[in-house]
Short mmCIF file of C-alpha atoms in Angstrom, two decimals:
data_model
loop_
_atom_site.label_atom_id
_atom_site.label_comp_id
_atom_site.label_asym_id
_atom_site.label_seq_id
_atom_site.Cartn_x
_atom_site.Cartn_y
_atom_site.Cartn_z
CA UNK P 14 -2.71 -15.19 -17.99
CA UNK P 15 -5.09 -15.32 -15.01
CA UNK P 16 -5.00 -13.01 -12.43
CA UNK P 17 -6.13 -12.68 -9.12
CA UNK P 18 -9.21 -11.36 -7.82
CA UNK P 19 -8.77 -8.25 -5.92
CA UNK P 20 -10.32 -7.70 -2.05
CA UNK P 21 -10.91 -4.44 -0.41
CA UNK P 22 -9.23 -4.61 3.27
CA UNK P 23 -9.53 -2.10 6.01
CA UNK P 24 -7.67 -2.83 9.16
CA UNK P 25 -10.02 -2.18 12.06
CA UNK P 26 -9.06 0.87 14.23
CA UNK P 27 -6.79 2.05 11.72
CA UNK P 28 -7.32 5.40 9.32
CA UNK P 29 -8.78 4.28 5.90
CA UNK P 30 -4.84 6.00 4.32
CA UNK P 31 -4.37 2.17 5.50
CA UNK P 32 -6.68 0.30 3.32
CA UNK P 33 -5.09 -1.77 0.79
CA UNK P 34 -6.20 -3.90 -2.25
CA UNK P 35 -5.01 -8.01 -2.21
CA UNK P 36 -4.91 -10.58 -4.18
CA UNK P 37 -7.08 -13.51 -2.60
CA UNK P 38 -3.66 -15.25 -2.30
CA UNK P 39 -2.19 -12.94 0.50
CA UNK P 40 -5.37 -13.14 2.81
CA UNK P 41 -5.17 -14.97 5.65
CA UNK P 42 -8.15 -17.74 6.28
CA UNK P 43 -10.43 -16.61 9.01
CA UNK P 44 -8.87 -18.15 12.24
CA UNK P 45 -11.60 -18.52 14.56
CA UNK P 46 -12.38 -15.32 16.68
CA UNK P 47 -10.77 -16.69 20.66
CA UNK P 48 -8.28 -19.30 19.68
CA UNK P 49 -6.61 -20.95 22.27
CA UNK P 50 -3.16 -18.90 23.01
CA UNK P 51 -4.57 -15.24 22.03
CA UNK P 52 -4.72 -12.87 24.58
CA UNK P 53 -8.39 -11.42 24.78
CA UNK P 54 -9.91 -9.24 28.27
CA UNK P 55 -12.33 -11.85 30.00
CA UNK P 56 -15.12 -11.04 33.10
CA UNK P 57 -13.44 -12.66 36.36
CA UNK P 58 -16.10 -13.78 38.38
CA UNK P 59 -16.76 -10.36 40.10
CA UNK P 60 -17.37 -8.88 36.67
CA UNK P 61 -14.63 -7.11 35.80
CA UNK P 62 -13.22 -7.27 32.84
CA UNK P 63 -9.20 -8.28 33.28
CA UNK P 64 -6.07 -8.71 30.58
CA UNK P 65 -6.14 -12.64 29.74
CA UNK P 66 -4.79 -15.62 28.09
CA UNK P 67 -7.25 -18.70 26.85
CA UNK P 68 -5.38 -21.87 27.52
CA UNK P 69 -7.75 -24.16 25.79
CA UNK P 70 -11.06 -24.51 24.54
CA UNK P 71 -13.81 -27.10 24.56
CA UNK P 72 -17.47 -27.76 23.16
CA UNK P 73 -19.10 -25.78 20.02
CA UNK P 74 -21.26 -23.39 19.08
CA UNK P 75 -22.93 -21.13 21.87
CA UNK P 76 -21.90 -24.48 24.44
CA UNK P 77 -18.24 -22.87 23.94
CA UNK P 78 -16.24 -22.73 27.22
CA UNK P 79 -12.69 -21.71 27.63
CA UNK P 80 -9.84 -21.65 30.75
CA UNK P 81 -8.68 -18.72 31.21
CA UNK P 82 -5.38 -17.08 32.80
CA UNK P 83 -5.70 -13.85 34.17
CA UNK P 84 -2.45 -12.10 33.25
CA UNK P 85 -0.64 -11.14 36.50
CA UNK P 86 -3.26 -13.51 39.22
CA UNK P 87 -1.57 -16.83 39.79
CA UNK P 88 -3.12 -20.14 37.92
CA UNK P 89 -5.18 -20.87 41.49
CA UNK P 90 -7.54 -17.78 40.06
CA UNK P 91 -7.62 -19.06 36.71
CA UNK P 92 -11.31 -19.65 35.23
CA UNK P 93 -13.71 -21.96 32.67
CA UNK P 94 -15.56 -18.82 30.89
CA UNK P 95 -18.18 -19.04 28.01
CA UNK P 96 -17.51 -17.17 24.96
CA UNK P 97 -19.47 -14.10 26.60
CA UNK P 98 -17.64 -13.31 28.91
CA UNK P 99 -14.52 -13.01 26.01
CA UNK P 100 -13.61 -9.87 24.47
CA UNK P 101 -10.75 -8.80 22.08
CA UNK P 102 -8.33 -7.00 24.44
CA UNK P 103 -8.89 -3.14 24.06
CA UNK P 104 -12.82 -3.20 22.32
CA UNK P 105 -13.91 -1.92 25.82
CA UNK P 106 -13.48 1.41 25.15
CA UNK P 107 -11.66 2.91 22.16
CA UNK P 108 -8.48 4.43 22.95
CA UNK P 109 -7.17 7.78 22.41
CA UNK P 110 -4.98 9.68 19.35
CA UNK P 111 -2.30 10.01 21.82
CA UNK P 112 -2.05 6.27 22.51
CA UNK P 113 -2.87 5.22 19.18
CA UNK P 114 -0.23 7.54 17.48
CA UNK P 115 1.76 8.42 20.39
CA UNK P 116 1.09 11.95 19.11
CA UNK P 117 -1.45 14.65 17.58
CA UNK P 118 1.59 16.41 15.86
CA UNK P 119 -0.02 16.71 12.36
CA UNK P 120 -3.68 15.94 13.41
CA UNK P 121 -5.90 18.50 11.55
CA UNK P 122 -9.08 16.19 12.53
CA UNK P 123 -10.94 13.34 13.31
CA UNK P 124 -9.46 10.92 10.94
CA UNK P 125 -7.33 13.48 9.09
CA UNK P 126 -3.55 13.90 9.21
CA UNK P 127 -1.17 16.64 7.52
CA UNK P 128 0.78 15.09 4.55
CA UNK P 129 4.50 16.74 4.40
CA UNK P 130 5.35 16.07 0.34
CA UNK P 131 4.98 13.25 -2.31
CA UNK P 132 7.78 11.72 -3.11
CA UNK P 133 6.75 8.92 -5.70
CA UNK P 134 4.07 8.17 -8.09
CA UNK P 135 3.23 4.67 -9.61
CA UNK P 136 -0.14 3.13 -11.53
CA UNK P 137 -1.71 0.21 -9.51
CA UNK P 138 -4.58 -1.62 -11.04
CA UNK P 139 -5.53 0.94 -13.38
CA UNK P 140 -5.19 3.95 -10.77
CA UNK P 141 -2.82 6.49 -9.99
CA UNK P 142 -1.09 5.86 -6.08
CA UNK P 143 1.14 8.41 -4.39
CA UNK P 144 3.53 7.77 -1.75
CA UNK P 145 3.30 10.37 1.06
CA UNK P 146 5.76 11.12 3.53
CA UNK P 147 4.03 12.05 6.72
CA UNK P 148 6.74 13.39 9.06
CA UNK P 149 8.12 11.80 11.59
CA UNK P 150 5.14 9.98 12.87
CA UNK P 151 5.17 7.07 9.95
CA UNK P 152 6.42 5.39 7.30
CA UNK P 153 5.42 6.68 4.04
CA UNK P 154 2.46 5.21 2.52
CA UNK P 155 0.83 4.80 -1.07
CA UNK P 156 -2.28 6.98 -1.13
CA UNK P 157 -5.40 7.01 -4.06
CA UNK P 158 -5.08 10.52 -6.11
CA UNK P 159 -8.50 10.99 -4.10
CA UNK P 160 -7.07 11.13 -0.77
CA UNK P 161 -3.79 13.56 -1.65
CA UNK P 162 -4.59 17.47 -1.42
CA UNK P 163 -4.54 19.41 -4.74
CA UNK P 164 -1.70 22.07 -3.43
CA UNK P 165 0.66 18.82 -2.79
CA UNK P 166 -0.27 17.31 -6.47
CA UNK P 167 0.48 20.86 -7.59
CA UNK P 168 3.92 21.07 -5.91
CA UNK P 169 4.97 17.35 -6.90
CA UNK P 170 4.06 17.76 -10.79
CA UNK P 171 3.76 21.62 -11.36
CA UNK P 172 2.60 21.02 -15.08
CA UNK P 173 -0.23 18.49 -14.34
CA UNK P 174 -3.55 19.13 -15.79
CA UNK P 175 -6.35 19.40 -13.02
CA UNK P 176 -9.11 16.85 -13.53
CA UNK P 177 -12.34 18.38 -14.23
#
């Protein structure tokens, strides 16, 4: 039978524990990067960068322009922009744990988070996944072997053997 290839994903701004493997069939075509609809921050004309809404687009390539609502200005202050004065709404500066998570409650570091217990195993494309239950912050997840801690392998299958 054929299969699928398999594609590596990581969701930008979100911990690698997110990554998944897919099947080419599940990912999305590349939609181009300010479609007409998305909300995006643009630079008004004094050069600040506002919450806003393209309402169409015109011309290719660097020759780009898009109109522009600035969310909570009325249409009057609305604007014809070129594509660099676009931005995806929040890459000006990267926001915090807290508003991210809406907590640091099991935040041991950068990029490292406290897993409560296992409470499944499974074999995915030749590996072993565990799913992890986290607390009250998130839904458990399926984790790589690699990324669980040896003390919570130990306590979900006391008579594993170690790998060397």
């Amino acid at each position: 039978e054929g299969t699928s290839r398999l594609h590596h994903v990581h969701f930008l701004g979100w911990h690698r524990r997110f990554d998944e493997w897919l099947p080419e069939d599940r990912l999305k075509k590349k939609e181009p990067l300010f479609a007409v609809g998305a909300e995006v921050e643009a630079k008004d004309r004094d050069g600040r960068w506002l919450k806003a809404r393209i309402l169409s687009a015109h011309g290719s390539g660097a020759g780009r322009r898009f109109q522009v609502h600035f969310c909570g200005w009325a249409a009057r202050f609305d604007e014809e922009v070129g594509e660099e004065s676009l931005r995806v709404v929040g890459s000006g500066s990267p926001p915090t744990v807290e508003e991210v998570w809406g907590s640091t409650q099991g935040l041991l570091e950068e990029d490292t988070w406290a897993a409560q217990r296992i409470l499944r195993k499974r074999r995915r494309a030749g590996a072993t996944q565990y799913l992890v239950h986290w607390g009250g912050l998130w839904e458990p997840s399926w984790e790589p072997e690699d990324h669980i801690s040896e003390d919570l392998l130990d306590e979900f299958e006391p008579m594993r053997v170690r790998g060397g």
